[in-house]
Amino acid sequence: AQSVAQPEDQVNVAEGNPLTVKCTYSVSGNPYLFWYVQYPNRGLQFLLKYITGDNLVKGSYGFEAEFNKSQTSFHLKKPSALVSDSALYFCAVRVGAGSYQLTFGKGTKLSVIP
Amino acid sequence: GAVVSQHPSWVICKSGTSVKIECRSLDFQATTMFWYRQFPKQSLMLMATSNEGSKATYEQGVEKDKFLINHASLTLSTLTVTSAHPEDSSFYICSATVGSPSYEQYFGPGTRLTVT
């Protein structure tokens, strides 16, 4: 069965510093991977996805993620963190071929300190 | 593009009453819609998958008679919480997908349900 792990419940980073939010996955077959962000009392916003192609995926708001097949990882990164990036981040993987269902990680709370 | 709305954004109801939550895809036709439940500081729990014109597929442990889902059109799905109880209080989020080849889901803003 497909699964996603976000090993950190919380990540703290100083404003202006690079940030990384970690995600590892377990799937059978080719992975379809996604990152979403959630602000308080709001739904999720799509940031980026990996389906095929370049391992480095660029997304919204300056975020990017690197797909690493050998390490089964899809870490979210940003070169310079903003206070407004503080939110809850979810990594997700498509459940299976032909399915639109996603399995979500437990989420990582990112706090950017001014 | 790909905007999903939910109505209402928050609702307070008395125990024993029913509440309907609407999920609409505003600028696209959604092949599939999903309903999630989210508890404070937790991840999303998939409740059911809904395809237009067919019965919803419920996840294990979700009471289909309590959480009624109707997917009347390619742009509208509704979740009705019947005979609500305080333990049904939660944040309910819907999402919609345009399908292949994108696969990403577009999420509504969520509905905060409080049952008193």
mmCIF file with all atom_site columns, C-alpha atoms in Angstrom, chain A residues 32 34 36 38 41-46 49 51 88 90 94 98-102 104-107, chain B residues 32 34 36 38 42-44 46 49 59 91 93 97 99-105 107-109 112:
data_model
loop_
_atom_site.group_PDB
_atom_site.id
_atom_site.type_symbol
_atom_site.label_atom_id
_atom_site.label_alt_id
_atom_site.label_comp_id
_atom_site.label_asym_id
_atom_site.label_entity_id
_atom_site.label_seq_id
_atom_site.pdbx_PDB_ins_code
_atom_site.Cartn_x
_atom_site.Cartn_y
_atom_site.Cartn_z
_atom_site.occupancy
_atom_site.B_iso_or_equiv
_atom_site.pdbx_formal_charge
_atom_site.auth_seq_id
_atom_site.auth_comp_id
_atom_site.auth_asym_id
_atom_site.auth_atom_id
_atom_site.pdbx_PDB_model_num
ATOM 1  C CA . TYR A 1 32  ? 2.878   10.689 -8.508  1.00 0.00 ? 32  TYR A CA 1
ATOM 2  C CA . PHE A 1 34  ? 2.392   16.343 -4.553  1.00 0.00 ? 34  PHE A CA 1
ATOM 3  C CA . TYR A 1 36  ? 0.169   21.184 -0.589  1.00 0.00 ? 36  TYR A CA 1
ATOM 4  C CA . GLN A 1 38  ? -2.595  24.848 4.396   1.00 0.00 ? 38  GLN A CA 1
ATOM 5  C CA . ASN A 1 41  ? -8.796  27.413 8.921   1.00 0.00 ? 41  ASN A CA 1
ATOM 6  C CA . ARG A 1 42  ? -8.344  27.132 5.188   1.00 0.00 ? 42  ARG A CA 1
ATOM 7  C CA . GLY A 1 43  ? -8.345  24.384 2.624   1.00 0.00 ? 43  GLY A CA 1
ATOM 8  C CA . LEU A 1 44  ? -5.199  23.094 0.976   1.00 0.00 ? 44  LEU A CA 1
ATOM 9  C CA . GLN A 1 45  ? -3.421  24.945 -1.782  1.00 0.00 ? 45  GLN A CA 1
ATOM 10 C CA . PHE A 1 46  ? -1.535  23.061 -4.462  1.00 0.00 ? 46  PHE A CA 1
ATOM 11 C CA . LYS A 1 49  ? 3.773   17.956 -8.313  1.00 0.00 ? 49  LYS A CA 1
ATOM 12 C CA . ILE A 1 51  ? 4.675   12.934 -12.317 1.00 0.00 ? 51  ILE A CA 1
ATOM 13 C CA . LEU A 1 88  ? 1.175   23.529 7.517   1.00 0.00 ? 88  LEU A CA 1
ATOM 14 C CA . PHE A 1 90  ? 1.424   18.219 3.390   1.00 0.00 ? 90  PHE A CA 1
ATOM 15 C CA . ARG A 1 94  ? -1.359  9.087  -5.609  1.00 0.00 ? 94  ARG A CA 1
ATOM 16 C CA . GLY A 1 98  ? -5.725  4.980  -12.547 1.00 0.00 ? 98  GLY A CA 1
ATOM 17 C CA . SER A 1 99  ? -6.745  6.359  -9.162  1.00 0.00 ? 99  SER A CA 1
ATOM 18 C CA . TYR A 1 100 ? -7.247  10.005 -8.363  1.00 0.00 ? 100 TYR A CA 1
ATOM 19 C CA . GLN A 1 101 ? -7.161  9.340  -4.643  1.00 0.00 ? 101 GLN A CA 1
ATOM 20 C CA . LEU A 1 102 ? -4.265  10.749 -2.666  1.00 0.00 ? 102 LEU A CA 1
ATOM 21 C CA . PHE A 1 104 ? -1.401  12.413 2.685   1.00 0.00 ? 104 PHE A CA 1
ATOM 22 C CA . GLY A 1 105 ? 1.433   12.615 5.140   1.00 0.00 ? 105 GLY A CA 1
ATOM 23 C CA . LYS A 1 106 ? 0.643   13.828 8.633   1.00 0.00 ? 106 LYS A CA 1
ATOM 24 C CA . GLY A 1 107 ? 1.843   17.321 7.845   1.00 0.00 ? 107 GLY A CA 1
ATOM 25 C CA . THR B 2 32  ? -14.261 13.101 -9.159  1.00 0.00 ? 32  THR B CA 1
ATOM 26 C CA . PHE B 2 34  ? -13.491 13.885 -2.477  1.00 0.00 ? 34  PHE B CA 1
ATOM 27 C CA . TYR B 2 36  ? -12.156 14.837 3.884   1.00 0.00 ? 36  TYR B CA 1
ATOM 28 C CA . GLN B 2 38  ? -9.613  17.080 9.480   1.00 0.00 ? 38  GLN B CA 1
ATOM 29 C CA . GLN B 2 42  ? -3.936  16.429 12.156  1.00 0.00 ? 42  GLN B CA 1
ATOM 30 C CA . SER B 2 43  ? -3.820  15.338 8.572   1.00 0.00 ? 43  SER B CA 1
ATOM 31 C CA . LEU B 2 44  ? -6.762  14.922 6.268   1.00 0.00 ? 44  LEU B CA 1
ATOM 32 C CA . LEU B 2 46  ? -10.512 10.723 3.419   1.00 0.00 ? 46  LEU B CA 1
ATOM 33 C CA . THR B 2 49  ? -14.896 9.488  -3.125  1.00 0.00 ? 49  THR B CA 1
ATOM 34 C CA . GLU B 2 59  ? -13.731 4.665  3.335   1.00 0.00 ? 59  GLU B CA 1
ATOM 35 C CA . PHE B 2 91  ? -13.354 20.722 9.721   1.00 0.00 ? 91  PHE B CA 1
ATOM 36 C CA . ILE B 2 93  ? -12.875 19.811 3.285   1.00 0.00 ? 93  ILE B CA 1
ATOM 37 C CA . THR B 2 97  ? -9.921  16.679 -9.662  1.00 0.00 ? 97  THR B CA 1
ATOM 38 C CA . GLY B 2 99  ? -8.450  13.894 -13.862 1.00 0.00 ? 99  GLY B CA 1
ATOM 39 C CA . SER B 2 100 ? -5.760  12.724 -16.219 1.00 0.00 ? 100 SER B CA 1
ATOM 40 C CA . PRO B 2 101 ? -3.098  13.811 -16.852 1.00 0.00 ? 101 PRO B CA 1
ATOM 41 C CA . SER B 2 102 ? -2.982  16.309 -13.999 1.00 0.00 ? 102 SER B CA 1
ATOM 42 C CA . TYR B 2 103 ? -4.188  14.216 -11.083 1.00 0.00 ? 103 TYR B CA 1
ATOM 43 C CA . GLU B 2 104 ? -3.805  17.050 -8.609  1.00 0.00 ? 104 GLU B CA 1
ATOM 44 C CA . GLN B 2 105 ? -6.763  17.802 -6.431  1.00 0.00 ? 105 GLN B CA 1
ATOM 45 C CA . PHE B 2 107 ? -9.396  21.954 -2.492  1.00 0.00 ? 107 PHE B CA 1
ATOM 46 C CA . GLY B 2 108 ? -12.244 23.979 -1.176  1.00 0.00 ? 108 GLY B CA 1
ATOM 47 C CA . PRO B 2 109 ? -11.685 26.371 1.727   1.00 0.00 ? 109 PRO B CA 1
ATOM 48 C CA . ARG B 2 112 ? -16.094 24.299 10.187  1.00 0.00 ? 112 ARG B CA 1
#
